[in-house]
Coordinates of C-alpha atoms in Angstrom, one line a residue:
X828 CA -36.9 38.0 54.5
X829 CA -34.3 40.6 53.7
X830 CA -32.5 41.6 57.0
X831 CA -32.0 45.1 55.5
X832 CA -35.7 45.6 55.7
X833 CA -35.7 45.4 59.5
X834 CA -34.2 48.9 59.9
X835 CA -31.6 49.8 62.4
X836 CA -31.2 47.3 65.3
X837 CA -31.7 49.9 68.0
X838 CA -34.4 50.2 70.7
X839 CA -35.4 53.8 69.9
X840 CA -38.2 55.2 67.8
X841 CA -35.8 56.9 65.4
X842 CA -32.3 58.1 65.0
X843 CA -33.2 61.7 65.6
X844 CA -32.0 61.7 69.2
X845 CA -28.6 60.4 68.2
X846 CA -27.6 64.0 68.3
X847 CA -26.2 66.6 70.7
X848 CA -28.4 69.1 72.5
X849 CA -26.6 72.0 70.9
X850 CA -27.5 70.9 67.4
X851 CA -31.2 71.7 68.2
X852 CA -30.4 75.0 70.0
X853 CA -28.4 76.2 67.0
X854 CA -31.4 75.2 64.8
X855 CA -33.7 77.3 67.0
X856 CA -31.5 80.4 66.9
X857 CA -31.0 80.0 63.1
X858 CA -34.8 79.7 62.6
X859 CA -35.3 82.8 64.7
X860 CA -32.8 85.1 62.8
X861 CA -33.5 83.8 59.3
X862 CA -30.3 82.0 58.5
X863 CA -31.6 78.4 58.8
X864 CA -32.4 78.2 55.1
X865 CA -29.0 79.3 53.9
X866 CA -27.6 76.7 51.5
X867 CA -24.7 75.0 53.3
X868 CA -21.9 72.5 52.7
X869 CA -20.6 70.4 55.5
X870 CA -17.6 68.0 55.1
X871 CA -16.3 65.0 57.1
X872 CA -12.5 64.6 57.3
X873 CA -9.8 63.9 59.8
X874 CA -6.8 66.1 60.3
X875 CA -4.5 63.2 61.1
X876 CA -4.4 59.4 61.1
X877 CA -3.9 57.5 64.4
X878 CA -0.3 57.4 65.4
X879 CA 1.7 54.9 63.3
X880 CA -1.1 54.2 60.8
X881 CA -0.3 54.4 57.1
X882 CA -3.9 54.7 55.8
X883 CA -7.5 54.9 57.0
X884 CA -10.4 52.7 55.9
X885 CA -13.8 54.3 55.4
X886 CA -16.6 52.1 56.9
X887 CA -20.1 52.8 58.1
X888 CA -21.3 54.6 55.0
X889 CA -24.2 52.2 54.5
X890 CA -25.2 52.6 58.1
X891 CA -25.1 56.4 57.7
X892 CA -27.6 56.1 54.8
X893 CA -29.9 54.1 57.1
X894 CA -29.5 56.6 59.8
X895 CA -30.3 59.6 57.6
X896 CA -33.5 57.8 56.3
X897 CA -34.5 57.0 59.9
X898 CA -33.9 60.6 61.2
X899 CA -37.5 61.4 62.0
X900 CA -38.9 63.4 64.9
X901 CA -42.0 61.4 65.8
X902 CA -44.6 62.1 68.4
X903 CA -42.7 60.5 71.3
X904 CA -39.5 62.3 70.4
X905 CA -41.2 65.7 70.0
X906 CA -42.9 65.2 73.4
X907 CA -39.6 64.5 75.1
X908 CA -38.1 67.7 73.6
X909 CA -41.1 69.7 74.7
X910 CA -41.1 68.3 78.2
X911 CA -37.4 69.1 78.6
X912 CA -37.9 72.5 77.1
X913 CA -34.9 71.8 74.8
X914 CA -36.3 74.0 72.0
X915 CA -39.3 76.3 71.6
X916 CA -42.6 75.5 69.9
X917 CA -41.7 77.0 66.6
X918 CA -38.7 74.7 66.4
X919 CA -40.8 71.7 67.4
X920 CA -43.2 72.4 64.6
X921 CA -40.3 72.6 62.2
X922 CA -38.9 69.3 63.4
X923 CA -42.2 67.5 63.1
X924 CA -41.9 67.6 59.3
X925 CA -38.1 67.1 59.2
X926 CA -36.9 65.0 56.2
X927 CA -33.4 65.4 54.9
X928 CA -33.9 66.7 51.3
X929 CA -30.4 67.6 50.4
X930 CA -27.5 65.8 48.7
X931 CA -24.7 63.7 50.1
X932 CA -21.5 62.8 48.3
X933 CA -18.7 60.7 49.7
X934 CA -16.0 58.2 49.2
X935 CA -17.6 54.8 48.6
X936 CA -17.5 52.4 51.6
X937 CA -14.3 50.4 51.8
X938 CA -12.2 53.1 50.1
X939 CA -9.0 54.2 51.9
X940 CA -8.4 57.8 53.0
X941 CA -5.7 60.1 54.3
X942 CA -5.5 63.3 56.4
X943 CA -7.7 65.9 54.8
X944 CA -9.6 63.5 52.6
X945 CA -13.3 64.8 52.3
X946 CA -14.8 61.4 53.0
X947 CA -18.3 62.7 53.2
X948 CA -20.0 66.0 52.0
X949 CA -23.5 66.9 53.1
X950 CA -25.3 69.7 51.2
X951 CA -28.6 71.3 51.9
X952 CA -30.0 74.0 54.2
X953 CA -28.1 74.8 57.3
X954 CA -31.0 73.6 59.4
X955 CA -31.3 70.2 57.8
X956 CA -27.6 69.5 57.6
X957 CA -26.5 70.6 61.1
X958 CA -28.7 68.1 62.8
X959 CA -26.9 65.1 61.2
X960 CA -23.5 65.9 62.6
X961 CA -23.4 63.7 65.7
X962 CA -25.0 60.6 64.2
X963 CA -22.8 60.7 61.1
X964 CA -19.6 61.2 63.2
X965 CA -20.7 58.5 65.7
X966 CA -21.0 55.9 62.9
X967 CA -18.0 56.8 60.8
X968 CA -15.6 57.3 63.6
X969 CA -16.4 53.9 65.2
X970 CA -16.8 51.8 62.1
X971 CA -13.7 53.3 60.3
X972 CA -11.6 52.6 63.3
X973 CA -12.6 49.0 63.4
X974 CA -12.2 48.6 59.6
X975 CA -8.7 50.0 59.8
X976 CA -7.7 47.6 62.5
X977 CA -9.3 44.7 60.5
X978 CA -7.4 45.7 57.4
X979 CA -4.1 45.6 59.2
X980 CA -4.9 42.2 60.5
X981 CA -6.0 41.0 57.0
X982 CA -2.6 42.2 55.6
X983 CA -0.8 40.4 58.4
X984 CA -2.8 37.2 57.9
X985 CA -1.6 37.0 54.3
X986 CA -4.9 35.5 53.0
X987 CA -5.6 33.2 55.9
X988 CA -9.2 33.5 57.1
X989 CA -10.0 35.8 60.0
X990 CA -13.0 35.3 62.4
X991 CA -14.4 38.3 64.3
X992 CA -15.0 37.2 67.9
X993 CA -15.3 40.4 69.9
X994 CA -19.0 40.6 70.8
X995 CA -18.4 40.0 74.5
X996 CA -15.8 42.7 74.7
X997 CA -18.0 45.7 73.7
X998 CA -21.5 47.1 73.8
X999 CA -24.0 44.7 72.4
X1000 CA -25.0 47.1 69.5
X1001 CA -21.5 48.2 68.9
X1002 CA -20.6 44.6 68.5
X1003 CA -22.9 44.3 65.5
X1004 CA -21.5 47.4 63.9
X1005 CA -18.0 46.1 64.7
X1006 CA -18.7 42.8 62.9
X1007 CA -19.9 44.7 59.9
X1008 CA -16.8 47.0 59.8
X1009 CA -14.5 44.1 60.3
X1010 CA -16.1 42.3 57.3
X1011 CA -15.5 45.4 55.2
X1012 CA -11.9 45.5 56.3
X1013 CA -11.2 41.9 55.3
X1014 CA -12.5 39.5 57.9
X1015 CA -14.3 36.5 56.5
X1016 CA -16.8 35.6 59.3
X1017 CA -18.1 36.5 62.7
X1018 CA -19.2 34.7 65.8
X1019 CA -22.0 37.3 66.4
X1020 CA -25.4 36.0 65.3
X1021 CA -27.0 39.5 65.4
X1022 CA -24.4 40.6 62.8
X1023 CA -25.2 37.6 60.6
X1024 CA -28.9 38.2 60.9
X1025 CA -28.7 41.9 60.2
X1026 CA -26.0 42.1 57.5
X1027 CA -25.7 38.5 56.1
X1028 CA -22.2 38.0 57.3
X1029 CA -21.2 34.3 57.6
X1030 CA -21.3 33.1 61.2
X1031 CA -19.2 30.4 62.7
X1032 CA -18.6 28.7 66.1
X1033 CA -18.5 25.4 67.8
X1034 CA -17.7 25.2 71.6
X1035 CA -15.9 26.8 74.5
X1036 CA -14.0 25.4 77.4
X1037 CA -17.2 25.3 79.4
X1038 CA -18.4 22.5 77.2
X1039 CA -15.3 20.4 77.9
X1040 CA -15.5 21.1 81.6
X1041 CA -19.2 20.1 81.6
X1042 CA -18.3 16.5 80.9
X1043 CA -16.5 14.0 83.1
X1044 CA -13.7 13.6 80.5
X1045 CA -12.4 15.4 77.5
X1046 CA -13.1 12.3 75.4
X1047 CA -16.8 12.5 76.5
X1048 CA -16.9 16.1 75.4
X1049 CA -15.3 15.5 72.0
X1050 CA -17.6 12.5 71.5
X1051 CA -20.7 14.5 72.2
X1052 CA -19.6 17.3 69.9
X1053 CA -18.7 15.1 67.0
X1054 CA -21.9 13.1 67.4
X1055 CA -23.9 16.4 67.2
X1056 CA -21.9 18.4 64.7
X1057 CA -20.0 15.8 62.6
X1058 CA -16.4 15.1 62.2
X1059 CA -15.9 18.3 60.3
X1060 CA -16.3 20.3 63.5
X1061 CA -13.6 22.2 65.3
X1062 CA -12.4 20.8 68.7
X1063 CA -10.9 23.0 71.4
X1064 CA -7.7 21.2 72.5
X1065 CA -6.2 23.4 75.2
X1066 CA -8.4 22.8 78.2
X1067 CA -6.0 20.4 79.8
X1068 CA -3.1 18.8 78.0
X1069 CA -2.8 19.8 74.3
X1070 CA -0.9 16.7 73.1
X1071 CA -3.3 14.4 74.8
X1072 CA -6.3 16.3 73.5
X1073 CA -5.1 16.2 69.9
X1074 CA -4.6 12.5 70.2
X1075 CA -8.1 12.0 71.6
X1076 CA -9.6 14.3 69.0
X1077 CA -8.3 12.3 66.1
X1078 CA -9.3 9.0 67.8
X1079 CA -12.9 10.3 68.3
X1080 CA -13.4 12.2 65.0
X1081 CA -11.0 10.2 62.8
X1082 CA -8.6 11.7 60.3
X1083 CA -11.4 13.7 58.7
X1084 CA -11.5 16.0 61.8
X1085 CA -12.2 19.5 60.5
X1086 CA -10.0 21.6 62.8
X1087 CA -8.6 22.0 66.2
X1088 CA -8.5 25.3 68.1
X1089 CA -5.7 26.6 70.3
X1090 CA -6.6 29.4 72.7
X1091 CA -3.6 29.7 75.0
X1092 CA 0.1 29.2 75.4
X1093 CA 3.0 30.0 73.1
X1094 CA 0.9 29.9 69.9
X1095 CA 3.9 29.7 67.6
X1096 CA 5.5 26.7 69.4
X1097 CA 2.2 25.0 70.1
X1098 CA 1.0 25.3 66.5
X1099 CA 4.1 23.7 65.1
X1100 CA 3.9 20.8 67.6
X1101 CA 0.2 20.3 66.9
X1102 CA 0.7 20.3 63.2
X1103 CA 3.5 17.7 63.5
X1104 CA 1.3 15.5 65.7
X1105 CA -1.8 15.8 63.4
X1106 CA 0.3 14.8 60.4
X1107 CA 1.8 11.8 62.3
X1108 CA -1.7 10.7 63.2
X1109 CA -2.8 10.9 59.6
X1110 CA -5.0 14.0 60.0
X1111 CA -3.1 15.9 57.4
X1112 CA -6.1 17.9 56.3
X1113 CA -7.2 18.9 59.8
X1114 CA -6.8 22.7 60.1
X1115 CA -5.4 24.7 63.0
X1116 CA -7.3 27.7 64.3
X1117 CA -5.7 30.0 66.9
X1118 CA -7.4 32.5 69.1
X1119 CA -6.3 34.3 72.3
X1120 CA -6.5 38.1 72.2
X1121 CA -4.6 38.4 68.9
X1122 CA -3.6 41.8 67.4
X1123 CA -1.9 42.4 64.1
X1124 CA 1.5 42.1 65.6
X1125 CA 0.7 38.6 67.0
X1126 CA -0.8 37.5 63.7
X1127 CA 2.3 38.7 61.9
X1128 CA 4.5 36.8 64.3
X1129 CA 2.6 33.6 63.3
X1130 CA 3.2 34.1 59.6
X1131 CA 5.6 31.2 59.5
X1132 CA 3.5 29.0 61.7
X1133 CA 1.2 26.2 60.4
X1134 CA -1.9 28.2 61.2
X1135 CA -4.9 28.1 59.0
X1136 CA -7.2 30.7 60.5
X1137 CA -7.3 33.3 63.3
X1138 CA -10.0 34.2 65.7
X1139 CA -9.8 37.9 66.9
X1140 CA -11.8 39.6 69.5
X1141 CA -10.8 42.3 72.1
X1142 CA -8.1 44.1 70.1
X1143 CA -10.2 44.3 67.0
X1144 CA -13.4 45.8 68.5
X1145 CA -11.4 48.4 70.4
X1146 CA -9.7 49.5 67.2
X1147 CA -6.3 48.0 68.2
X1148 CA -5.6 50.9 70.5
X1149 CA -7.3 53.5 68.4
X1150 CA -11.1 53.3 68.9
X1151 CA -11.8 56.5 67.0
X1152 CA -10.5 58.1 63.8
X1153 CA -11.0 61.7 65.1
X1154 CA -13.2 62.6 62.1
X1155 CA -14.9 66.0 62.3
X1156 CA -17.9 67.5 60.6
X1157 CA -17.2 71.1 59.5
X1158 CA -19.1 73.8 57.7
X1159 CA -16.9 74.7 54.7
X1160 CA -19.2 76.8 52.6
X1161 CA -22.6 78.6 52.9
X1162 CA -24.7 81.0 51.0
X1163 CA -24.9 84.7 51.9
X1164 CA -28.7 84.5 52.0
X1165 CA -31.6 82.1 51.8
X1166 CA -32.0 82.8 48.1
X1167 CA -31.5 79.4 46.4
X1168 CA -29.4 81.2 43.7
X1169 CA -27.1 82.9 46.2
X1170 CA -23.5 81.9 45.6
X1171 CA -21.6 79.8 48.1
X1172 CA -18.9 81.5 50.2
X1173 CA -16.0 79.4 51.6
X1174 CA -15.8 79.5 55.4
X1175 CA -13.3 78.0 57.8
X1176 CA -12.4 77.9 61.4
X1177 CA -9.2 79.8 62.3
X1178 CA -7.5 78.7 65.5
X1179 CA -4.3 77.5 67.0
X1180 CA -3.5 74.0 68.2
X1181 CA -3.9 72.2 64.9
X1182 CA -7.6 72.7 64.6
X1183 CA -7.7 74.9 61.5
X1184 CA -9.6 73.8 58.4
X1185 CA -9.8 74.7 54.7
X1186 CA -12.9 76.4 53.4
X1187 CA -14.7 75.6 50.2
X1188 CA -16.5 72.6 48.7
X1189 CA -13.8 70.1 47.8
X1190 CA -13.2 67.4 45.3
X1191 CA -10.6 64.6 45.8
X1192 CA -8.7 62.4 43.4
X1193 CA -5.9 59.9 43.7
X1194 CA -3.0 60.4 41.4
X1195 CA -1.2 57.3 40.2
X1196 CA 2.4 56.8 39.1
X1197 CA 3.5 55.4 35.8
X1198 CA 3.0 51.8 37.1
X1199 CA -0.5 52.5 38.3
X1200 CA 0.3 52.7 42.0
X1201 CA -1.2 55.5 44.0
X1202 CA 1.3 58.3 44.8
X1203 CA -0.8 61.1 46.2
X1204 CA -4.2 62.1 47.5
X1205 CA -5.1 65.4 45.8
X1206 CA -7.7 67.6 47.3
X1207 CA -8.9 70.9 45.7
X1208 CA -11.7 73.5 45.7
X1209 CA -11.4 74.8 42.1
X1210 CA -11.7 73.1 38.7
X1211 CA -10.6 69.5 38.6
X1212 CA -7.4 69.1 36.5
X1213 CA -8.1 67.2 33.3
X1214 CA -5.5 64.6 34.3
X1215 CA -7.4 63.7 37.5
X1216 CA -11.0 64.0 36.1
X1217 CA -11.4 60.2 35.9
X1218 CA -9.6 59.6 39.2
X1219 CA -12.1 61.4 41.4
X1220 CA -13.1 59.5 44.6
X1221 CA -16.5 60.8 45.7
X1222 CA -19.7 59.4 44.4
X1223 CA -23.2 60.6 45.0
X1224 CA -24.9 58.8 47.9
X1225 CA -28.1 60.8 48.4
X1226 CA -29.8 63.0 45.8
X1227 CA -32.6 65.3 46.9
X1228 CA -33.1 63.3 50.0
X1229 CA -33.3 59.9 48.3
X1230 CA -30.6 57.3 48.7
X1231 CA -29.1 56.5 45.3
X1232 CA -26.0 54.4 46.1
X1233 CA -27.1 51.6 48.5
X1234 CA -25.0 48.5 47.8
X1235 CA -24.4 44.9 49.2
X1236 CA -21.8 44.7 52.0
X1237 CA -19.7 42.4 49.8
X1238 CA -19.2 45.3 47.3
X1239 CA -17.6 47.4 50.0
X1240 CA -15.4 44.5 51.1
X1241 CA -14.2 43.9 47.6
X1242 CA -13.6 47.6 47.1
X1243 CA -11.4 47.8 50.1
X1244 CA -9.3 44.9 48.9
X1245 CA -8.8 46.6 45.6
X1246 CA -8.0 50.0 47.2
X1247 CA -5.5 48.5 49.6
X1248 CA -3.8 46.6 46.7
X1249 CA -3.5 49.9 44.8
X1250 CA -1.4 51.5 47.5
X1251 CA 2.4 51.4 47.7
X1252 CA 3.7 48.2 49.3
X1253 CA 4.8 50.1 52.4
X1254 CA 1.2 50.6 53.3
X1255 CA 1.1 47.1 54.8
X1256 CA 4.1 47.6 57.0
X1257 CA 3.1 47.3 60.7
X1258 CA 6.0 49.5 61.9
X1259 CA 5.2 53.1 62.8
X1260 CA 5.3 55.5 60.0
X1261 CA 3.7 58.5 58.2
X1262 CA 0.7 58.1 55.9
X1263 CA 1.7 56.1 52.8
X1264 CA 0.3 58.9 50.5
X1265 CA 0.9 62.6 51.0
X1266 CA -2.2 64.9 50.8
X1267 CA -1.7 67.6 48.2
X1268 CA -4.0 70.7 47.9
X1269 CA -4.7 72.0 44.5

């Protein structure tokens, strides 16, 4: 069975109600005055990165494609809208046959982005595009925030494996999405079985402190675990006395013990002591896994420690202090009439307080320096300069309502690794700073 065939793991009949009330009332008014069929272009972008971040990571694109396909107003949904008098009967009749039939272009999942980057472009009639605003932003804002946090941890870990362990710290469905986004950002596995089932992410896990406390002695707990899972298992050694637990672990499992996990204390100091003790006991190949509410700064502080893998939970699934990317979905161009041949007219909001936007359908390209390192994100509305023609970032995701760019999750993960490697070295610094690439408008 292919888990992707299961559809979205949500207990609702469709994704159509993952929207705001005013999307439907706008639709009703547009249908009434004849503007609903005007060809329109909406773009997703952020005006700024979270404070201190050097780059953003686009994640959730694959989930957006699923959501668009599942955006259907079935009988139960239509009846709900009728009972609540959300819209009139004419609008309900229009919604009954809703299928997105337009085009979607965007940065491929795993790509990095910067302020002003048009990470997604949705084109079609105003009526069919406006309804998708909330569900698209909901997915991209959440998943991209998690992926950015994951990417920072992956950089700090320096190639050591990272385990996502945050399911118990967030909503049960958000936990699945967070696992997926973390995998895109560079994590290697998850503790969440739903994420493994839905997206094929490798899952790991052995035991918690409760298992040790269940038994009369720590030795009894270790003996039971090794008997069941084999000597390659990971034993949790900080329930009582770490040094005594390590000694017991090696006595029970032998020098082929897979790993020990440390979940408390001064991790830097404890990791060095445990490594020395394991080596003295002959368990030179036994790995050390550390957990305990780690963020990117804690992981970076352990760079010189003999740590083989990190387990990360709360700080990851909450975006490491930035649980959203502040992405917006703005109308940037629309036709002057419902005539399919009517030209597009750039439109943009004009306001104070930093909420202005730039009108017109945009392209984006990443300019490289002489050594092949990215030096600028270039965004424009006119012809693409010849020098940037083969550096354009957007790809077509949906054509005439059909998804044309679905891909394995591993492809997005590999893409992010390449994209991050192509940035200036300062991109991986954890200190506060401006975006590592300037956004230039052509």
